[in-house]
Tab-separated table of C-alpha atoms in Angstrom:
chain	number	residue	atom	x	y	z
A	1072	UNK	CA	102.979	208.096	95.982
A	1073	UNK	CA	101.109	207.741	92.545
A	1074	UNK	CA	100.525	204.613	90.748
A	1075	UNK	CA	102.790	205.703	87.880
A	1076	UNK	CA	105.505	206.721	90.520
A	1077	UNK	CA	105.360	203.261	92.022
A	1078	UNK	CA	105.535	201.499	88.572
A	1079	UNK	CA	108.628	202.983	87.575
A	1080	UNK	CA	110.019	202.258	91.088
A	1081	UNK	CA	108.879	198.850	90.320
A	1082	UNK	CA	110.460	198.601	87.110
A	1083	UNK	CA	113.984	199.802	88.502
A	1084	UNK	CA	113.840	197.099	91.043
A	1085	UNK	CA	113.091	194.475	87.751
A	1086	UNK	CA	115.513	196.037	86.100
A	1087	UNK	CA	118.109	195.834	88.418
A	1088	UNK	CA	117.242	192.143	89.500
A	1089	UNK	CA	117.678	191.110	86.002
A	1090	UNK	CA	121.071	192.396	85.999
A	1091	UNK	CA	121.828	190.517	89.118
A	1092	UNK	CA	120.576	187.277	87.927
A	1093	UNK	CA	121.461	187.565	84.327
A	1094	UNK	CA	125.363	188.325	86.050
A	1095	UNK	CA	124.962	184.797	88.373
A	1096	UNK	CA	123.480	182.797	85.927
A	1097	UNK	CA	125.800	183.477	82.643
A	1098	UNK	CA	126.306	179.162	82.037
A	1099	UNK	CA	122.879	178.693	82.674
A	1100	UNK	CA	121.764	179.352	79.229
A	1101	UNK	CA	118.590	176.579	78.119
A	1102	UNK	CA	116.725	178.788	80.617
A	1103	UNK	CA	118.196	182.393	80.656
A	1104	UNK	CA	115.463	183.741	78.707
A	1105	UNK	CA	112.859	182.504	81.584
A	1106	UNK	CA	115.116	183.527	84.379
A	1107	UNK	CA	115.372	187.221	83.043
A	1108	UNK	CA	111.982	187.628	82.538
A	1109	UNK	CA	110.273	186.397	86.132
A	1110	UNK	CA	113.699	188.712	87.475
A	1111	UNK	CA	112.483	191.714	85.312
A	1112	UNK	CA	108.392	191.186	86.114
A	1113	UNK	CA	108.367	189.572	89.163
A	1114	UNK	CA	111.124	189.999	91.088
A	1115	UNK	CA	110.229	190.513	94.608
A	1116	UNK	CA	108.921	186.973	94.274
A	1117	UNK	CA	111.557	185.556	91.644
A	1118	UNK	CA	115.107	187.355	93.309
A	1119	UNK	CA	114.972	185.223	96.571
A	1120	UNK	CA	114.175	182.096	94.755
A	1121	UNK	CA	116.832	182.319	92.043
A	1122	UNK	CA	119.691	183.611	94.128
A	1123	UNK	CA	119.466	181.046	96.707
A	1124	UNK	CA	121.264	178.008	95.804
A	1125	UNK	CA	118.728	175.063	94.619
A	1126	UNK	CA	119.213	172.119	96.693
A	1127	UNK	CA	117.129	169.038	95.558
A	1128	UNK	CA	115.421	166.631	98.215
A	1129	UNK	CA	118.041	163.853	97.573
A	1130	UNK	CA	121.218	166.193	98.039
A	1131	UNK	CA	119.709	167.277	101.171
A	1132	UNK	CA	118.652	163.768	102.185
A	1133	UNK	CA	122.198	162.210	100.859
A	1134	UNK	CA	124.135	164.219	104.126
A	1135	UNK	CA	126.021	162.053	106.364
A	1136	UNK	CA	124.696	159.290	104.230
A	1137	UNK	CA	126.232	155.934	103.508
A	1138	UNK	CA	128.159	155.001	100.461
A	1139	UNK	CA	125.822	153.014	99.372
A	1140	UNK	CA	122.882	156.110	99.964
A	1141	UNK	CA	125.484	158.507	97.759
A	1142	UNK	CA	125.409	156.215	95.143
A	1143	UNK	CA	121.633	155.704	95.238
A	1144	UNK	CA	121.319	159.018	95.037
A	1145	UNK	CA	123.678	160.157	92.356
A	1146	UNK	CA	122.190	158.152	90.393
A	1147	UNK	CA	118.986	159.508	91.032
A	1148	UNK	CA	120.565	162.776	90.071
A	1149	UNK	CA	121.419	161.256	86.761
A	1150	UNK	CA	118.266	160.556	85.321
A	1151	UNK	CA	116.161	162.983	87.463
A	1152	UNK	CA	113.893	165.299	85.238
A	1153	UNK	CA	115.017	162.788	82.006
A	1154	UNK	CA	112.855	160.119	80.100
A	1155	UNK	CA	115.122	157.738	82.032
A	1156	UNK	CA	113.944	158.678	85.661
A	1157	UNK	CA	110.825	155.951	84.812
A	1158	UNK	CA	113.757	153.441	85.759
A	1159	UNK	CA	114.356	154.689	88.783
A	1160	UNK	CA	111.408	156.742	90.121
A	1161	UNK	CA	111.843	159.042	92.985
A	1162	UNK	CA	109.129	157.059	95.286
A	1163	UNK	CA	111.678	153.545	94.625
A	1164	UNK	CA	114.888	156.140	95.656
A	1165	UNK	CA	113.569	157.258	99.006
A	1166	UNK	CA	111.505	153.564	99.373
A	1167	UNK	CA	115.485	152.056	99.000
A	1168	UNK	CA	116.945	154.874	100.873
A	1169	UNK	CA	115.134	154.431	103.557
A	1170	UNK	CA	115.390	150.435	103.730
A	1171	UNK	CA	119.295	151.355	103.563
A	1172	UNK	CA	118.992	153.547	106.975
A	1173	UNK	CA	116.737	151.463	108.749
A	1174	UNK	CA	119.527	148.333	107.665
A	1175	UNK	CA	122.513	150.070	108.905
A	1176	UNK	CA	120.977	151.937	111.664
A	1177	UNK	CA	120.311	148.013	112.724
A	1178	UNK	CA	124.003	147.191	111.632
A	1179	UNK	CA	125.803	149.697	113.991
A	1180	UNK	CA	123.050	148.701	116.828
A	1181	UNK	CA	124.016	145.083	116.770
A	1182	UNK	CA	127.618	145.484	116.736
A	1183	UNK	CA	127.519	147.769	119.658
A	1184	UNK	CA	125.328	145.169	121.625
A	1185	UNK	CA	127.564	142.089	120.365
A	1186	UNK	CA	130.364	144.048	121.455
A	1187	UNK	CA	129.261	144.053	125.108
A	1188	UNK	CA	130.309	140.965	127.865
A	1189	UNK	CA	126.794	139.968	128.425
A	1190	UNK	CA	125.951	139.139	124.327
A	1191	UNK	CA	129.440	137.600	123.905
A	1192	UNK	CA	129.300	134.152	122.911
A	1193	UNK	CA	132.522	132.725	124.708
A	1194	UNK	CA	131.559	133.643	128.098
A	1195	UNK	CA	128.367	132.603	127.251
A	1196	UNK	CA	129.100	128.881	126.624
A	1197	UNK	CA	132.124	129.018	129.180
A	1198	UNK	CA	128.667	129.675	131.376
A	1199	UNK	CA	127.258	126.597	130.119
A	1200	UNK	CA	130.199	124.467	130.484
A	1201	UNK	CA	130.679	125.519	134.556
A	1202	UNK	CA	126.842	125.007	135.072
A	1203	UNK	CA	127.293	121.266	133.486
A	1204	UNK	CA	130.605	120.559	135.663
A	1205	UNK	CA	128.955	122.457	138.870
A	1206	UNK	CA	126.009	120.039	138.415
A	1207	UNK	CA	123.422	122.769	137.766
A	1208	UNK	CA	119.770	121.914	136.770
A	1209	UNK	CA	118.641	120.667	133.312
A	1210	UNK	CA	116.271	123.410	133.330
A	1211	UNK	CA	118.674	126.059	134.157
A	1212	UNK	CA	121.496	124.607	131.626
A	1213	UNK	CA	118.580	124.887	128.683
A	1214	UNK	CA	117.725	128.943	129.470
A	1215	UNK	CA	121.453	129.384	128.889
A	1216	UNK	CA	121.603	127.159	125.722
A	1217	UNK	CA	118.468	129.756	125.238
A	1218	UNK	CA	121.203	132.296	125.724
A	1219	UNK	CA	123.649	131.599	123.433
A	1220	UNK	CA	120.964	130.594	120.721
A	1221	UNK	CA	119.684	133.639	120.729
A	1222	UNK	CA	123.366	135.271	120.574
A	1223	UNK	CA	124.110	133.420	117.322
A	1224	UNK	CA	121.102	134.497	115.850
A	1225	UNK	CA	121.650	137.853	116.571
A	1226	UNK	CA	125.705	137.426	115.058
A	1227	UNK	CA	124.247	135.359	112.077
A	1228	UNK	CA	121.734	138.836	111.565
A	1229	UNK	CA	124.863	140.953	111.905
A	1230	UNK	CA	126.881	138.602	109.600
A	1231	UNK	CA	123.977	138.578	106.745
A	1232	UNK	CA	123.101	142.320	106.969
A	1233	UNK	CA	126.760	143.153	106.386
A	1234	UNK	CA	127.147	140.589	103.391
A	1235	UNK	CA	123.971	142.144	102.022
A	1236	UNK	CA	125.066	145.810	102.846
A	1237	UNK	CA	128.050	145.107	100.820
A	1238	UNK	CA	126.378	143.393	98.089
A	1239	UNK	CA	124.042	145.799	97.983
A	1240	UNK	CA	126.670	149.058	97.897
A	1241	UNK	CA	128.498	147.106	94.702
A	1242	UNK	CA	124.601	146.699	92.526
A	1243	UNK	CA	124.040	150.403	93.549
A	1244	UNK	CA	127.575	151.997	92.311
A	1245	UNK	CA	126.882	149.665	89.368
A	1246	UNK	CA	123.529	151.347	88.853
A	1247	UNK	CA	124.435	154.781	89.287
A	1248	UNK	CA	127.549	154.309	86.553
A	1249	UNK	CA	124.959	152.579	84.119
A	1250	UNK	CA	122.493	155.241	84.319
A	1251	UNK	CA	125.298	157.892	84.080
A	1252	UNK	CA	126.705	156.475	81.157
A	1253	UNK	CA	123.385	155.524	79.405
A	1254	UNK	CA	122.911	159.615	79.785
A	1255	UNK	CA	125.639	161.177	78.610
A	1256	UNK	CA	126.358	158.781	75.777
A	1257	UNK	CA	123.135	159.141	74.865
A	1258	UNK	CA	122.973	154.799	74.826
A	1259	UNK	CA	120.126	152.754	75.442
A	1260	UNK	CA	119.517	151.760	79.336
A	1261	UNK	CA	119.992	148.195	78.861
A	1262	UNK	CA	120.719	146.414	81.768
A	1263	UNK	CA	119.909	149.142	83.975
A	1264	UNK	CA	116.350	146.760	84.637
A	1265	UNK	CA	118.341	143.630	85.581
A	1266	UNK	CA	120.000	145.667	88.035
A	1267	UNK	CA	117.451	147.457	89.774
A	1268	UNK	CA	115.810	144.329	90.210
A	1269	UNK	CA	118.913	142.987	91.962
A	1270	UNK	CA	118.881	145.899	93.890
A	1271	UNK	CA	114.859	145.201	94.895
A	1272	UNK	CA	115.577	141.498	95.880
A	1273	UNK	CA	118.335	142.707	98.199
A	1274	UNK	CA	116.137	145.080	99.366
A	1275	UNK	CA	113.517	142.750	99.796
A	1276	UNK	CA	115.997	140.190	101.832
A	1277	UNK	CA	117.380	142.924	104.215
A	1278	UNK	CA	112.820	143.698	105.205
A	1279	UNK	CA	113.193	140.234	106.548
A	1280	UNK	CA	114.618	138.704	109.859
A	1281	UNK	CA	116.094	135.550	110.240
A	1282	UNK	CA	113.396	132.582	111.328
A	1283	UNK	CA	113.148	132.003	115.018
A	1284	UNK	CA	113.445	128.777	116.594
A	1285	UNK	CA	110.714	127.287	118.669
A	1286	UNK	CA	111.271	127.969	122.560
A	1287	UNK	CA	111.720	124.444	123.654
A	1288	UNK	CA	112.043	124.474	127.400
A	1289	UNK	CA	112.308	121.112	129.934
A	1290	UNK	CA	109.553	120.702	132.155
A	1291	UNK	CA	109.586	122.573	135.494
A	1292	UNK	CA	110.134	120.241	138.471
A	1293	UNK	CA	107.213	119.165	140.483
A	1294	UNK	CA	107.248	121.581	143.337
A	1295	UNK	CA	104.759	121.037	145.861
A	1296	UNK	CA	103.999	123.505	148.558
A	1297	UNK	CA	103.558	122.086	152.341
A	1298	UNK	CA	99.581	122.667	153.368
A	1299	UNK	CA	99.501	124.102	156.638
A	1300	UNK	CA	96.078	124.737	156.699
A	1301	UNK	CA	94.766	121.573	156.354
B	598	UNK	CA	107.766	169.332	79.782
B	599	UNK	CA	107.566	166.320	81.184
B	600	UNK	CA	109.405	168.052	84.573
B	601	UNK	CA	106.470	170.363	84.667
B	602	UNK	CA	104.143	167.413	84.629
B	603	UNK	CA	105.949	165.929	87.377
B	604	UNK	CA	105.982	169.157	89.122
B	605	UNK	CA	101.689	169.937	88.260
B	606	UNK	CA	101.379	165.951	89.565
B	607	UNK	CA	102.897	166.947	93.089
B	608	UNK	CA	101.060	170.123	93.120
B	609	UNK	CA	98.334	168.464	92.956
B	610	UNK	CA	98.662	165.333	94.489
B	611	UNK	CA	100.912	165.936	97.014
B	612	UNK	CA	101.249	169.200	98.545
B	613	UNK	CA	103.263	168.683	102.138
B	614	UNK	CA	106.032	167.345	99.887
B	615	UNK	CA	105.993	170.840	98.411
B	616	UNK	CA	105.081	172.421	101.749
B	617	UNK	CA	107.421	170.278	103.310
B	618	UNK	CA	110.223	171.476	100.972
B	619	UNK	CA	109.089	174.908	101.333
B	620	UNK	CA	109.804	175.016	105.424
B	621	UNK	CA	113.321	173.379	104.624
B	622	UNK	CA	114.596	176.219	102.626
B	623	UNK	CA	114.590	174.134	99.619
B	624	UNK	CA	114.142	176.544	96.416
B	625	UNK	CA	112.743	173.949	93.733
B	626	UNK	CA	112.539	176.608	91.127
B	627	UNK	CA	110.289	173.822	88.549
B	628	UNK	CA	107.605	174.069	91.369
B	629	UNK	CA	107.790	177.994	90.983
B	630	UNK	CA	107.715	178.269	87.414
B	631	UNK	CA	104.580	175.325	87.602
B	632	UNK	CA	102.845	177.105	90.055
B	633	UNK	CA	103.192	180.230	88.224
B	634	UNK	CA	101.668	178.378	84.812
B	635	UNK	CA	98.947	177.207	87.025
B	636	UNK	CA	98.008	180.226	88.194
B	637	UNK	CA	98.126	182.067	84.668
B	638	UNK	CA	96.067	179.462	82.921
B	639	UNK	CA	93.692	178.454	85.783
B	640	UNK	CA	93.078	182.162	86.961
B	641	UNK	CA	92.764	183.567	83.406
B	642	UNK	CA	90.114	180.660	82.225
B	643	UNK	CA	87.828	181.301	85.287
B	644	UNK	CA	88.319	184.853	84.465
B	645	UNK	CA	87.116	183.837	80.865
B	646	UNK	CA	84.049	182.049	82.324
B	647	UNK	CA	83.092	184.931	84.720
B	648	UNK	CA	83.291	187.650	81.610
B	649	UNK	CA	81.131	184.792	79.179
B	650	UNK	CA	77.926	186.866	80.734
B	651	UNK	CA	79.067	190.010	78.819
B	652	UNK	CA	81.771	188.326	76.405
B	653	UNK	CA	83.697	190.406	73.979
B	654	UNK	CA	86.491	192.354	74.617
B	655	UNK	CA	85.661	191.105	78.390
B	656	UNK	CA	86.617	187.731	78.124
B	657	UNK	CA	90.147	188.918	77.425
B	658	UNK	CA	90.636	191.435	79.346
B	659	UNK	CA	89.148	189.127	82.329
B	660	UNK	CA	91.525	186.444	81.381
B	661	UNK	CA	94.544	188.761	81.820
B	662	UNK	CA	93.236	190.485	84.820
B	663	UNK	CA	92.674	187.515	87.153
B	664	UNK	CA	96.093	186.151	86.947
B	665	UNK	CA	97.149	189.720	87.747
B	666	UNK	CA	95.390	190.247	90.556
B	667	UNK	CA	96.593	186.744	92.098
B	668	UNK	CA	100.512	188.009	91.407
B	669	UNK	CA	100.010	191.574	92.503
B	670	UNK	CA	98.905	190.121	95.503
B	671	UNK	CA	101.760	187.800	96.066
B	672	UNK	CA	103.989	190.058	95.349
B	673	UNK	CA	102.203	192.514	98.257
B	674	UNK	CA	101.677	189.653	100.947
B	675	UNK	CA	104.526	187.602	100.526
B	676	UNK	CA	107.260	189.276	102.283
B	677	UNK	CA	104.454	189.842	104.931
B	678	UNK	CA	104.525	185.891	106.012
B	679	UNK	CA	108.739	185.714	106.166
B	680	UNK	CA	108.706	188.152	108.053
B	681	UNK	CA	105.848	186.894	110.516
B	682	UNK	CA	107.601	183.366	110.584
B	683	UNK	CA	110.851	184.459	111.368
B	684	UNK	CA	108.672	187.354	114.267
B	685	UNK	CA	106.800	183.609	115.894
B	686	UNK	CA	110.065	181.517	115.267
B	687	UNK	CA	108.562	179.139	112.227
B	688	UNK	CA	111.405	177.911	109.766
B	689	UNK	CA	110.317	179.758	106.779
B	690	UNK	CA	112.813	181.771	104.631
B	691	UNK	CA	112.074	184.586	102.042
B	692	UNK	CA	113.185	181.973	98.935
B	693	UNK	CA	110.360	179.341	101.152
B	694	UNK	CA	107.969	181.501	101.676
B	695	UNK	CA	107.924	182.916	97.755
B	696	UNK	CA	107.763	179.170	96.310
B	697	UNK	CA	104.893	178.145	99.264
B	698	UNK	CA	102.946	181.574	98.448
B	699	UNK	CA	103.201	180.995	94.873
B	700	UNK	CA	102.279	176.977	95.015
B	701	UNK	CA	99.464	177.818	97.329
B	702	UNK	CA	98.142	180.598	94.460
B	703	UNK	CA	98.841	177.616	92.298
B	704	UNK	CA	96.286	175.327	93.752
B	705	UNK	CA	93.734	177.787	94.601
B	706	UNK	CA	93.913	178.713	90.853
B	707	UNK	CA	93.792	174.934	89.842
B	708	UNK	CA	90.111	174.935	92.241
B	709	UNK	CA	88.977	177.768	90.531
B	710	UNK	CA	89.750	176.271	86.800
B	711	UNK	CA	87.696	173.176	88.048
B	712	UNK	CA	85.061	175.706	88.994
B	713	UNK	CA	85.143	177.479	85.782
B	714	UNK	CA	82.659	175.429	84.427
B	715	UNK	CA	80.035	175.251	86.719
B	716	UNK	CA	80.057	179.188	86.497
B	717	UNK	CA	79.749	179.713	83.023
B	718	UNK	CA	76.710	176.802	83.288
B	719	UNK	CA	75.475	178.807	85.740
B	720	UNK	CA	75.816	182.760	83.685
B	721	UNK	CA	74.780	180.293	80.627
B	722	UNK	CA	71.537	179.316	82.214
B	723	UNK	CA	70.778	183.116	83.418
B	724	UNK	CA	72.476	183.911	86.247
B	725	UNK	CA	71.766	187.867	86.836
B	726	UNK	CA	74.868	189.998	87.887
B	727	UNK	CA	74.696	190.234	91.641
B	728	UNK	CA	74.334	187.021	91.944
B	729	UNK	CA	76.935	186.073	89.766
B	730	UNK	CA	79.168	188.355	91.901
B	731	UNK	CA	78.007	186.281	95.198
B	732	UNK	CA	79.002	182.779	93.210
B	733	UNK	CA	82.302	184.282	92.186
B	734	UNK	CA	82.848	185.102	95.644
B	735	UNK	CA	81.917	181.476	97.188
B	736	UNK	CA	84.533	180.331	94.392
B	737	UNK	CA	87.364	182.708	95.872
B	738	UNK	CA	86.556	180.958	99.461
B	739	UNK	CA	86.728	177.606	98.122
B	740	UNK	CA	89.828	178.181	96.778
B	741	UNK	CA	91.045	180.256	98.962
B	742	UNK	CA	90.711	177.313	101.644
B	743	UNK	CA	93.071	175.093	99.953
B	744	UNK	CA	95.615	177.583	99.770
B	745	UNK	CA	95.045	177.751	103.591
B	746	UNK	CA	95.679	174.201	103.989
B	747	UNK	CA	99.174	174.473	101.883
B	748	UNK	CA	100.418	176.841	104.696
B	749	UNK	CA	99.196	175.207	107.230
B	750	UNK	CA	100.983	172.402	106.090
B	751	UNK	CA	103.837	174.488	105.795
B	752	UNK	CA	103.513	176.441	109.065
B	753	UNK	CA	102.404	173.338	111.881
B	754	UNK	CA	99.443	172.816	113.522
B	755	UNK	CA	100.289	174.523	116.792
B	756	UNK	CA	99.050	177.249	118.252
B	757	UNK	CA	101.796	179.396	117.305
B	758	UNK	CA	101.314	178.969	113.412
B	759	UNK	CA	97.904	179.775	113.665
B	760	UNK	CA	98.703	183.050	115.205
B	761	UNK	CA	101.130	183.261	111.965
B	762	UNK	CA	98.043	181.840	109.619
B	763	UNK	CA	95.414	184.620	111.541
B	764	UNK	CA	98.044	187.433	111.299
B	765	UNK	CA	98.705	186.752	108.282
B	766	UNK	CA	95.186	186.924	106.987
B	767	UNK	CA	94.720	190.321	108.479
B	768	UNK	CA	97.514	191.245	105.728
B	769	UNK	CA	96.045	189.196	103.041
B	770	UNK	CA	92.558	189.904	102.995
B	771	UNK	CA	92.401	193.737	102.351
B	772	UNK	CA	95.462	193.680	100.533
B	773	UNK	CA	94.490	190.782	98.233
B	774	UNK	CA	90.293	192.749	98.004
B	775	UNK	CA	91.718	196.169	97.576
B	776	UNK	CA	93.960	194.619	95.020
B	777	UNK	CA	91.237	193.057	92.949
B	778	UNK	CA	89.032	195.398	93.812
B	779	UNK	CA	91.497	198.173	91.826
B	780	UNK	CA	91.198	195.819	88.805
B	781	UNK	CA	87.838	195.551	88.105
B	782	UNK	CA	85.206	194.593	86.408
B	783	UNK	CA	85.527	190.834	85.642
B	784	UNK	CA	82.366	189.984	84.675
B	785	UNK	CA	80.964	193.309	83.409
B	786	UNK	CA	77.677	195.322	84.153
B	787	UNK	CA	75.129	194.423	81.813
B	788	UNK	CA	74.115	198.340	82.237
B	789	UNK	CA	77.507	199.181	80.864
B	790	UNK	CA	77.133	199.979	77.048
B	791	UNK	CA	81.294	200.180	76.746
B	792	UNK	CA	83.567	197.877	78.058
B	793	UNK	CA	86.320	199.063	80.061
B	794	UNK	CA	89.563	197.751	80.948
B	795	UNK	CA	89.582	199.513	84.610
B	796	UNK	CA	86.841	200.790	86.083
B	797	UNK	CA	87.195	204.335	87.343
B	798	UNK	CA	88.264	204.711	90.857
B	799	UNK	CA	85.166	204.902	93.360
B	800	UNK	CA	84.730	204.052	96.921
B	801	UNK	CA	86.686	201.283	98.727
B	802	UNK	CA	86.574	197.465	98.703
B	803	UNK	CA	84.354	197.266	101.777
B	804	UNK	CA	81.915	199.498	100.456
B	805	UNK	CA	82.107	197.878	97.913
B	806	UNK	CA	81.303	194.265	99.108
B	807	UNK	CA	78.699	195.290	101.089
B	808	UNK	CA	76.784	197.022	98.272
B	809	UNK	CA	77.497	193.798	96.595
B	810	UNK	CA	75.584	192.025	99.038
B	811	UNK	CA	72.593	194.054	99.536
B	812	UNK	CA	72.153	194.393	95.532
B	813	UNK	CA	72.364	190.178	95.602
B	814	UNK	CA	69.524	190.448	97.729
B	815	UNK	CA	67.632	193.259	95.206
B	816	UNK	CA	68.100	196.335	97.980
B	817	UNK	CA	69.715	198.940	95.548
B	818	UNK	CA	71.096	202.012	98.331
C-alpha cells in the first residue's frame, strides 16, 4: 500500500469519526469545533477518548459515599474548572473527603464494638457492684473501674463523632447550595469563606481523640515468696 | 484557560495523578487536549532550535515536522500498548491508554522545550552537523525517559509491566525512528544549497543511525 493510498484511507476513517462524534455530541456546542477537528485529524487517538463517557475523579470517588461525601463533592462539581474552584480547591476536597471516611469508617467500628456484651457498660458496672458485695480486692475492683472508664470514653467518642458527623453533613449541604447558587446566578461567593472555615474546624475536631485519663492503679500487695534455698 | 493551566500544572507536577487516572479508565479529555498543546508547542520550538543552524524556510518546516512525527507515532504505537495490557492482564483501556500515550508525549515534549535552549547555544556557538545530530539524539533519550516513567507509573512496577514496558519498546522504537526518520531533515545539511521539506527516500533508519554515528566521529563510508 502507497502512502497516498493510506492517506485517503486515513482520511475516511477522520471523516467518518467526525460524523460519529459530531452525531453524540450535538449539545455540546462551546467545544464542537475542537471535538470535530482532533475526530477528523486524529482520530485513532481522539475516537476512544471522546466516545467513552468522562468520569471526573470525584464522581468516581463519590460511589457508595456518605451524604455528607455527595455533598462535598457536588459542590466540588460546581465550581470545578471556574474562577470559584480557588474556594474550594481540589487538594482541600479529597484532604476533607478523606477525613470524612476515616471518621465514619471509625463511627460504624465503634458502634459495632459498643454493641457487643463485653464493651457494654451495664454489665460492666453490674461487674463492679458483685466484686464490691463478693468482697473482691481493691486492686481488682480498680482494673474494672479501668473497664468501664475506658467504655465511656469510647461511647463519649461515638457520641461526639456522630454530633460532629451531623454537624458537619448540615455546613457541607450548606456549602455545596452556596457555591451552586453563587454560579449560576452569577452572585458574589460571599459567605462561602465563613463556611468552609466551619467546615475546616470540624474537620480539624474530628483529627483529634478525646484526652486520656492517667492510669491510676492501687499498689500491688506485698507478696513475698517462701526461700527454700536458704 | 485557566483549566488548561490546571491541567499543564498536573502534567507537570504530578504525573501518577494523571497516570493514575489513566489505569482507571478515566477519560479526562482537558489532560488530552493539554497534552496535545504541549506537545505542538514544545516539539515544534525544539524543532525551531535544531533548524537555527541552517534557519530559513527550515525553522518552519522543523517546527511543524517535530510535532508530527511525535503524533504519527502515537497514532502508530498506541493501540500497540492496549492491546499488550489487556494480552499481560494490566487495567489499561484503549480511551487510557490514548490519554497516558498522549500525556507521556506531553512531558517528553515539555523536556525537550527546556532543552531547546541549550541546543541552539550549542549550534550558536558552532556546533558542526554530526554532532548536532548526536546532541539531538541524547535530547530524544532524555525525554524519552520521562515518558518511560509516566507508564511505568501507569503500568506497576512488577515484573509483568515491565514485560509490557520492554514489549512495548520493541514496537515503539522502530516505529517511532522509521517514523521520524521518513520526515526528515530537521536541522538541515549545511552541504544542501535548497531546502527541502522531505528528504528523498534512501536507505532505512538503522542505516541511517549508524552512518550518523560514524560521521560524528569524522569516518565518512
Amino acid at each position: 500500500m502507497k502512502l497516498l493510498e493510506l492517506g485517503v484511507l486515513y482520511a475516511i476513517g477522520g471523516a467518518v469519526s467526525a460524523i460519529i462524534v459530531s452525531r453524540r455530541d450535538r449539545e455540546r456546542t462551546n467545544l464542537r469545533w475542537l471535538n470535530l477537528m482532533l475526530a477528523l485529524l486524529l482520530w485513532p487517538l481522539w475516537l476512544p477518548v471522546s466516545l467513552s463517557r468522562e468520569q471526573s475523579p470525584t464522581e468516581e470517588q463519590s460511589k457508595g459515599a456518605t451524604a455528607s461525601e455527595q455533598a462535598l463533592y457536588q459542590g466540588y462539581e460546581a465550581v470545578k474548572g471556574t474562577p470559584l474552584e480557588k474556594l474550594l480547591p481540589r487538594e482541600s476536597v479529597e484532604r476533607i473527603a478523606l477525613e470524612l471516611r476515616r471518621v465514619v469508617e471509625r463511627d460504624r467500628e465503634l458502634s459495632r464494638l459498643l454493641c457487643q456484651p463485653s464493651f457494654s457498660l451495664p454489665i460492666a458496672r453490674a461487674r463492679i457492684d458483685e466484686m464490691a458485695q463478693n468482697g473482691g480486692s481493691a486492686r481488682a475492683i480498680s482494673v474494672a473501674q479501668r473497664h468501664v472508664e475506658n467504655i465511656e470514653r469510647l461511647a463519649a467518642l461515638h457520641a461526639r463523632d456522630q454530633l460532629l458527623l451531623s454537624e458537619l453533613g448540615d455546613w457541607l449541604t450548606t456549602l455545596r447550595t452556596q457555591l451552586v447558587l453563587a454560579r449560576y446566578s452569577a452572585s458574589s461567593a460571599e459567605g462561602v469563606g465563613d463556611i468552609f472555615a466551619e467546615v475546616c474546624a470540624r474537620v480539624e475536631v474530628l483529627g483529634t481523640t478525646l484526652e486520656e485519663p492517667p492510669l491510676t492503679l492501687p499498689e500491688p500487695p506485698n507478696l513475698s515468696w517462701p526461700n527454700t534455698f536458704s | 484557560m485557566n483549566r488548561q493551566l490546571l491541567e499543564l500544572e498536573r502534567l507537570l507536577r504530578r504525573p501518577a495523578e494523571i497516570a493514575d487516572a489513566a489505569r482507571a479508565g478515566r477519560t479526562e479529555r482537558s489532560v488530552f487536549v493539554t497534552a496535545l498543546v504541549s506537545v505542538v508547542i514544545g516539539g515544534g520550538l525544539f524543532g525551531t532550535a535544531l533548524a537555527s543552524s541552517r534557519g530559513g524556510i527550515q525553522l518552519l518546516y522543523s517546527a511543524v515536522k517535530l510535532p508530527t512525527v511525535f503524533l504519527l507515532t502515537l497514532i502508530l504505537v498506541t493501540p500497540a500498548i492496549a492491546a499488550l495490557a489487556v494480552v499481560l492482564r494490566r487495567p489499561l483501556s484503549l480511551a487510557g491508554a490514548s490519554v497516558l500515550m498522549l500525556a507521556a508525549a506531553g512531558r517528553a515534549a515539555l523536556v525537550l522545550l527546556a532543552l531547546a535552549p541549550v541546543v541552539w547555544l550549542a549550534f550558536d556557538r558552532g556546533l558542526t552537523y554530526h554532532r548536532g545530530i548526536v546532541v539531538a539524539c541524547i535530547c530524544y533519550g532524555i525525554a524519552g525517559l520521562e515518558a518511560l516513567r509516566m507508564l511505568r507509573l501507569a503500568l506497576g512496577k512488577d515484573l509483568r509491566s515491565f514485560v509490557v514496558i520492554g514489549a512495548f519498546a520493541l514496537v515503539l522504537l522502530p516505529a517511532g525512528g522509521q517514523t521520524a526518520w521518513m520526515l526528515r531533515p530537521y536541522v538541515g545539511r549545511p552541504s544542501q544549497h535548497s531546502l527541502p521539506f522531505l528528504r528523498s527516500r534512501e536507505s532505512s533508519f538503522g542505516e541511517s543511525v549508524e552512518r550518523s554515528l560514524f560521521s560524528s566521529m569524522d569516518i565518512y563510508r
